[in-house]
mmCIF file of C-alpha atoms in Angstrom:
data_model
loop_
_atom_site.group_PDB
_atom_site.id
_atom_site.type_symbol
_atom_site.label_atom_id
_atom_site.label_comp_id
_atom_site.label_asym_id
_atom_site.label_seq_id
_atom_site.Cartn_x
_atom_site.Cartn_y
_atom_site.Cartn_z
ATOM 1 C CA MET A 10 41.112 58.842 -27.996
ATOM 2 C CA GLU A 11 40.075 57.342 -31.388
ATOM 3 C CA SER A 12 37.941 54.470 -29.831
ATOM 4 C CA LEU A 13 36.171 57.096 -27.582
ATOM 5 C CA ILE A 14 35.794 59.215 -30.542
ATOM 6 C CA GLN A 15 33.949 56.772 -32.657
ATOM 7 C CA LEU A 16 32.220 55.684 -29.837
ATOM 8 C CA PHE A 17 30.514 59.243 -29.431
ATOM 9 C CA SER A 18 29.585 59.477 -32.722
ATOM 10 C CA GLU A 19 26.904 56.901 -33.011
ATOM 11 C CA PRO A 20 23.688 58.745 -32.621
ATOM 12 C CA THR A 21 22.488 55.506 -29.832
ATOM 13 C CA THR A 22 25.657 55.786 -27.259
ATOM 14 C CA TRP A 23 23.932 59.686 -27.065
ATOM 15 C CA VAL A 24 20.536 58.326 -26.558
ATOM 16 C CA ALA A 25 22.298 56.030 -24.231
ATOM 17 C CA LEU A 26 24.289 59.052 -22.638
ATOM 18 C CA ALA A 27 20.853 60.598 -22.103
ATOM 19 C CA THR A 28 19.304 58.084 -20.602
ATOM 20 C CA LEU A 29 21.736 57.268 -18.138
ATOM 21 C CA ILE A 30 22.194 60.242 -16.431
ATOM 22 C CA ALA A 31 18.582 60.661 -16.339
ATOM 23 C CA MET A 32 18.032 57.655 -14.588
ATOM 24 C CA GLU A 33 21.420 58.548 -11.813
ATOM 25 C CA VAL A 34 20.408 61.326 -11.267
ATOM 26 C CA VAL A 35 17.088 60.284 -10.357
ATOM 27 C CA LEU A 36 18.696 57.760 -8.038
ATOM 28 C CA GLY A 37 20.666 60.340 -7.027
ATOM 29 C CA ILE A 38 17.354 62.168 -5.067
ATOM 30 C CA ASP A 39 17.236 59.173 -2.637
ATOM 31 C CA ASN A 40 20.947 59.497 -1.317
ATOM 32 C CA LEU A 41 20.657 63.661 -1.290
ATOM 33 C CA ILE A 42 17.862 63.665 0.657
ATOM 34 C CA PHE A 43 19.318 61.886 3.583
ATOM 35 C CA ILE A 44 22.612 63.556 3.468
ATOM 36 C CA SER A 45 19.868 67.135 3.595
ATOM 37 C CA ILE A 46 18.117 66.105 6.581
ATOM 38 C CA LEU A 47 21.265 63.565 7.830
ATOM 39 C CA THR A 48 23.285 67.749 7.749
ATOM 40 C CA ASN A 49 20.906 69.740 9.154
ATOM 41 C CA LYS A 50 21.191 68.202 12.303
ATOM 42 C CA LEU A 51 24.580 69.357 12.742
ATOM 43 C CA PRO A 52 25.133 72.713 14.003
ATOM 44 C CA GLU A 53 24.579 75.047 11.337
ATOM 45 C CA HIS A 54 29.243 75.605 10.493
ATOM 46 C CA GLN A 55 29.396 72.506 10.058
ATOM 47 C CA ARG A 56 26.360 71.669 7.616
ATOM 48 C CA GLU A 57 28.167 72.519 4.031
ATOM 49 C CA ARG A 58 31.093 70.870 5.088
ATOM 50 C CA ALA A 59 29.877 67.690 6.123
ATOM 51 C CA ARG A 60 26.891 68.065 3.051
ATOM 52 C CA ARG A 61 30.559 68.272 0.820
ATOM 53 C CA ILE A 62 31.969 65.213 1.596
ATOM 54 C CA GLY A 63 28.824 62.739 1.812
ATOM 55 C CA ILE A 64 28.543 63.313 -2.232
ATOM 56 C CA GLY A 65 32.305 63.300 -2.737
ATOM 57 C CA LEU A 66 32.220 59.896 -1.314
ATOM 58 C CA ALA A 67 29.550 59.092 -2.718
ATOM 59 C CA LEU A 68 31.294 59.969 -6.400
ATOM 60 C CA VAL A 69 34.695 58.288 -5.028
ATOM 61 C CA LEU A 70 32.507 54.949 -3.908
ATOM 62 C CA ARG A 71 30.309 55.397 -7.344
ATOM 63 C CA LEU A 72 34.538 55.509 -9.797
ATOM 64 C CA GLY A 73 35.447 53.187 -7.476
ATOM 65 C CA LEU A 74 32.662 50.347 -8.699
ATOM 66 C CA LEU A 75 33.477 51.405 -11.093
ATOM 67 C CA GLY A 76 36.426 50.118 -11.830
ATOM 68 C CA THR A 77 35.003 47.319 -10.328
ATOM 69 C CA VAL A 78 32.176 45.939 -12.912
ATOM 70 C CA ALA A 79 32.933 42.738 -13.033
ATOM 71 C CA TRP A 80 33.065 41.707 -9.501
ATOM 72 C CA ILE A 81 29.632 44.089 -9.056
ATOM 73 C CA VAL A 82 28.229 42.396 -11.860
ATOM 74 C CA GLN A 83 28.905 39.141 -9.761
ATOM 75 C CA LEU A 84 26.747 40.700 -6.551
ATOM 76 C CA THR A 85 23.492 39.244 -8.348
ATOM 77 C CA GLU A 86 24.808 36.536 -8.401
ATOM 78 C CA PRO A 87 22.315 34.350 -5.240
ATOM 79 C CA VAL A 88 24.199 32.555 -2.342
ATOM 80 C CA ILE A 89 21.978 32.116 0.534
ATOM 81 C CA GLU A 90 18.582 30.934 0.749
ATOM 82 C CA LEU A 91 16.209 32.964 3.418
ATOM 83 C CA PHE A 92 12.219 32.414 4.154
ATOM 84 C CA GLY A 93 12.304 30.711 0.389
ATOM 85 C CA ASN A 94 14.360 33.305 -0.981
ATOM 86 C CA ALA A 95 17.585 32.428 -2.823
ATOM 87 C CA LEU A 96 19.239 35.858 -2.023
ATOM 88 C CA SER A 97 23.065 37.712 -3.337
ATOM 89 C CA TRP A 98 24.807 40.008 -2.001
ATOM 90 C CA LYS A 99 23.329 42.618 -3.734
ATOM 91 C CA ASP A 100 19.592 41.782 -2.368
ATOM 92 C CA MET A 101 21.739 41.715 1.190
ATOM 93 C CA ILE A 102 23.147 45.209 1.016
ATOM 94 C CA LEU A 103 19.440 46.328 -0.065
ATOM 95 C CA ILE A 104 17.693 44.486 2.821
ATOM 96 C CA ALA A 105 20.598 46.051 4.982
ATOM 97 C CA GLY A 106 20.765 49.335 4.011
ATOM 98 C CA GLY A 107 16.115 50.018 3.702
ATOM 99 C CA LEU A 108 16.328 48.404 7.552
ATOM 100 C CA PHE A 109 18.752 51.190 8.260
ATOM 101 C CA LEU A 110 16.280 53.996 6.379
ATOM 102 C CA LEU A 111 13.543 52.798 9.104
ATOM 103 C CA TRP A 112 15.296 52.986 12.274
ATOM 104 C CA LYS A 113 16.529 55.750 10.842
ATOM 105 C CA ALA A 114 13.479 58.087 9.705
ATOM 106 C CA THR A 115 11.503 56.303 12.610
ATOM 107 C CA LYS A 116 13.953 57.552 15.099
ATOM 108 C CA GLU A 117 14.242 60.785 13.587
ATOM 109 C CA ILE A 118 9.663 61.052 13.340
ATOM 110 C CA HIS A 119 10.062 60.275 17.143
ATOM 111 C CA HIS A 120 12.413 62.920 17.870
ATOM 112 C CA THR A 121 11.049 65.499 15.838
ATOM 113 C CA MET A 122 7.371 64.447 17.824
ATOM 114 C CA ASP A 123 8.626 63.993 21.024
ATOM 115 C CA PRO A 124 11.930 66.484 20.578
ATOM 116 C CA THR A 125 14.485 66.523 23.849
ATOM 117 C CA PRO A 126 14.563 68.714 25.782
ATOM 118 C CA GLY A 127 17.554 71.207 26.985
ATOM 119 C CA GLY A 128 18.042 74.084 24.515
ATOM 120 C CA ASP A 129 22.323 73.165 25.114
ATOM 121 C CA MET A 130 22.745 69.321 25.112
ATOM 122 C CA PHE A 131 22.487 67.381 21.954
ATOM 123 C CA GLU A 132 21.437 63.211 22.567
ATOM 124 C CA GLY A 133 21.984 63.987 26.329
ATOM 125 C CA LYS A 134 25.558 64.782 25.992
ATOM 126 C CA PRO A 135 27.167 68.740 26.041
ATOM 127 C CA LEU A 136 26.964 70.385 22.745
ATOM 128 C CA GLU A 137 30.590 71.292 22.729
ATOM 129 C CA ASN A 138 31.734 67.312 22.576
ATOM 130 C CA ALA A 139 28.795 66.793 20.668
ATOM 131 C CA VAL A 140 30.122 68.873 17.617
ATOM 132 C CA THR A 141 32.796 66.440 16.636
ATOM 133 C CA MET A 142 30.446 63.612 17.306
ATOM 134 C CA GLY A 143 27.791 64.491 15.333
ATOM 135 C CA PHE A 144 30.419 65.428 12.332
ATOM 136 C CA SER A 145 31.422 61.978 12.778
ATOM 137 C CA ALA A 146 28.417 60.155 12.741
ATOM 138 C CA ALA A 147 26.741 62.153 10.496
ATOM 139 C CA ILE A 148 29.515 60.801 7.975
ATOM 140 C CA ALA A 149 29.764 57.579 8.969
ATOM 141 C CA GLN A 150 25.992 57.238 8.372
ATOM 142 C CA ILE A 151 26.139 59.416 5.164
ATOM 143 C CA LEU A 152 28.836 56.696 3.247
ATOM 144 C CA LEU A 153 27.274 53.147 4.544
ATOM 145 C CA LEU A 154 24.104 54.946 3.026
ATOM 146 C CA ASP A 155 26.579 56.178 -0.032
ATOM 147 C CA LEU A 156 27.330 52.245 -0.567
ATOM 148 C CA VAL A 157 23.845 50.963 -1.054
ATOM 149 C CA PHE A 158 22.495 53.535 -2.967
ATOM 150 C CA SER A 159 26.226 53.351 -5.183
ATOM 151 C CA ILE A 160 26.182 49.931 -5.250
ATOM 152 C CA ASP A 161 22.367 49.959 -6.950
ATOM 153 C CA SER A 162 23.060 52.603 -9.077
ATOM 154 C CA ILE A 163 26.245 51.185 -10.430
ATOM 155 C CA ILE A 164 23.888 47.543 -11.438
ATOM 156 C CA THR A 165 21.619 49.779 -12.973
ATOM 157 C CA ALA A 166 23.847 51.679 -15.037
ATOM 158 C CA VAL A 167 25.952 48.516 -15.728
ATOM 159 C CA GLY A 168 22.205 47.397 -16.863
ATOM 160 C CA MET A 169 21.534 49.949 -19.169
ATOM 161 C CA THR A 170 25.168 49.818 -21.127
ATOM 162 C CA GLU A 171 28.540 48.507 -21.961
ATOM 163 C CA HIS A 172 30.224 50.945 -22.171
ATOM 164 C CA VAL A 173 32.055 51.930 -18.860
ATOM 165 C CA SER A 174 33.234 55.664 -20.416
ATOM 166 C CA ILE A 175 29.260 56.092 -21.071
ATOM 167 C CA MET A 176 28.807 55.257 -17.147
ATOM 168 C CA VAL A 177 31.403 57.383 -15.874
ATOM 169 C CA ILE A 178 30.067 60.492 -17.673
ATOM 170 C CA ALA A 179 26.902 59.644 -16.264
ATOM 171 C CA VAL A 180 28.018 59.445 -12.471
ATOM 172 C CA VAL A 181 30.006 62.378 -12.889
ATOM 173 C CA VAL A 182 26.773 64.463 -14.153
ATOM 174 C CA ALA A 183 23.989 63.286 -11.918
ATOM 175 C CA VAL A 184 26.432 64.200 -8.701
ATOM 176 C CA THR A 185 27.640 67.154 -9.589
ATOM 177 C CA VAL A 186 24.189 67.894 -10.376
ATOM 178 C CA MET A 187 23.715 66.691 -6.251
ATOM 179 C CA LEU A 188 26.706 69.038 -5.664
ATOM 180 C CA VAL A 189 24.713 71.654 -6.736
ATOM 181 C CA ALA A 190 21.364 71.071 -5.389
ATOM 182 C CA ALA A 191 22.519 70.131 -1.601
ATOM 183 C CA ASN A 192 22.419 73.327 -0.894
ATOM 184 C CA PRO A 193 19.442 74.637 -1.610
ATOM 185 C CA LEU A 194 17.423 71.342 -0.912
ATOM 186 C CA ALA A 195 18.616 71.334 2.415
ATOM 187 C CA LYS A 196 17.833 75.290 3.179
ATOM 188 C CA PHE A 197 14.505 74.785 1.875
ATOM 189 C CA ILE A 198 13.632 71.537 4.049
ATOM 190 C CA ASN A 199 15.446 73.322 7.342
ATOM 191 C CA ASP A 200 12.980 76.399 6.584
ATOM 192 C CA ASN A 201 10.039 74.540 5.928
ATOM 193 C CA PRO A 202 9.511 72.172 8.930
ATOM 194 C CA THR A 203 6.304 70.336 8.029
ATOM 195 C CA VAL A 204 9.282 69.073 4.771
ATOM 196 C CA VAL A 205 10.602 67.766 7.416
ATOM 197 C CA MET A 206 8.376 65.411 7.988
ATOM 198 C CA LEU A 207 7.152 65.074 4.364
ATOM 199 C CA ALA A 208 10.912 63.952 3.674
ATOM 200 C CA LEU A 209 11.578 61.659 6.404
ATOM 201 C CA GLY A 210 7.576 59.538 4.938
ATOM 202 C CA PHE A 211 9.824 59.475 1.753
ATOM 203 C CA LEU A 212 12.411 57.602 3.495
ATOM 204 C CA ILE A 213 10.630 55.453 4.830
ATOM 205 C CA MET A 214 9.048 54.329 1.693
ATOM 206 C CA ILE A 215 12.605 54.155 0.130
ATOM 207 C CA GLY A 216 13.528 51.747 2.909
ATOM 208 C CA MET A 217 10.458 50.123 2.227
ATOM 209 C CA THR A 218 11.319 49.193 -1.662
ATOM 210 C CA LEU A 219 14.741 48.647 -0.996
ATOM 211 C CA ILE A 220 13.965 45.556 1.513
ATOM 212 C CA ALA A 221 10.822 44.360 -1.510
ATOM 213 C CA GLU A 222 13.507 45.226 -4.002
ATOM 214 C CA GLY A 223 15.543 43.169 -1.654
ATOM 215 C CA PHE A 224 13.390 40.113 -1.006
ATOM 216 C CA GLY A 225 12.747 39.786 -5.060
ATOM 217 C CA ALA A 226 9.555 41.991 -5.181
ATOM 218 C CA HIS A 227 10.120 44.667 -8.275
ATOM 219 C CA VAL A 228 8.583 47.997 -7.943
ATOM 220 C CA PRO A 229 8.427 50.202 -10.530
ATOM 221 C CA LYS A 230 10.706 53.665 -9.581
ATOM 222 C CA GLY A 231 8.093 55.058 -11.030
ATOM 223 C CA TYR A 232 5.531 54.334 -9.167
ATOM 224 C CA VAL A 233 7.401 55.824 -5.899
ATOM 225 C CA TYR A 234 8.364 58.891 -7.671
ATOM 226 C CA ALA A 235 4.990 59.221 -8.766
ATOM 227 C CA ALA A 236 4.380 59.139 -5.050
ATOM 228 C CA MET A 237 7.206 61.334 -3.776
ATOM 229 C CA ALA A 238 6.090 64.406 -6.553
ATOM 230 C CA PHE A 239 3.014 64.166 -6.230
ATOM 231 C CA SER A 240 3.209 64.764 -2.199
ATOM 232 C CA ALA A 241 6.134 67.330 -2.883
ATOM 233 C CA GLY A 242 3.405 69.302 -4.746
ATOM 234 C CA ILE A 243 0.746 69.515 -2.099
ATOM 235 C CA GLU A 244 3.404 70.249 0.168
ATOM 236 C CA VAL A 245 4.407 73.256 -1.692
ATOM 237 C CA LEU A 246 0.816 74.093 -2.328
ATOM 238 C CA ASN A 247 0.822 74.185 1.715
ATOM 239 C CA ILE A 248 3.915 76.108 2.042
ATOM 240 C CA LEU A 249 1.596 78.982 -0.415
ATOM 241 C CA SER A 250 -1.103 78.936 1.348
ATOM 242 C CA ARG A 251 0.893 79.610 4.624
ATOM 243 C CA ARG A 252 2.964 82.538 2.792
ATOM 244 C CA ALA A 253 -0.574 83.716 1.874
ATOM 245 C CA LYS A 254 -2.159 84.227 5.002
ATOM 246 C CA ARG A 255 1.080 85.323 7.070
ATOM 247 C CA LYS A 256 0.369 88.827 4.576
ATOM 248 C CA LEU A 257 -2.504 88.864 5.420
ATOM 249 C CA PRO A 258 -4.171 91.599 8.040
ATOM 250 C CA GLU A 259 -4.472 90.613 11.149
ATOM 251 C CA SER A 260 -8.542 90.785 11.006
ATOM 252 C CA ALA A 261 -8.761 89.034 7.394
ATOM 253 C CA ARG A 262 -7.198 85.419 8.832
#
């Protein structure tokens, strides 16, 4: 207890904590977009529960990985060589996660562009059977991406501070922010169909970034998030424009 008090009595500790919280929140955006899109595919009464479970799993994975920091650091050691690149377990996990995101986002874009007819069917199965299977599949896919994003998050945290207590606080705060933002974000995406396509585009970009980083090509996160913020800003202007036009009389449109 005394060591914690001493640790947090130093100004550098608070600077490191604030920086790490901001970094963890930004890294959590990718995870949250995926969870929001995926849970919106479920029946409405299951969506909030799935989001809470998905974000809860993210917290459990991150805290669990923090307990194995020494093992996590070893994941960055090269184990195999592929196409002239020495790959570590972390690299292979990032590549696998990136490929999964590309597959999932492409599949969702195809479904959005060419939806399967039949309102009472879900992926070719009766809706009553799809409720359980759809929920289980959603949780499994969320868990898979939680693992990828959690490893990336913890390795980032390890690179920024050596104090596990600071990492734990930053992770808990970041996941709490995700929990608070999950429902409003999912509702916004669900209420604005064009945002779904934009979010899926974000997932493709994130997937490509993960694959590039897995093969050793460093992509500055600032550029990625700046592009996402710019695109989101343009989409907000489009949404406001559409709402303004809907308020006009029919003859004035």
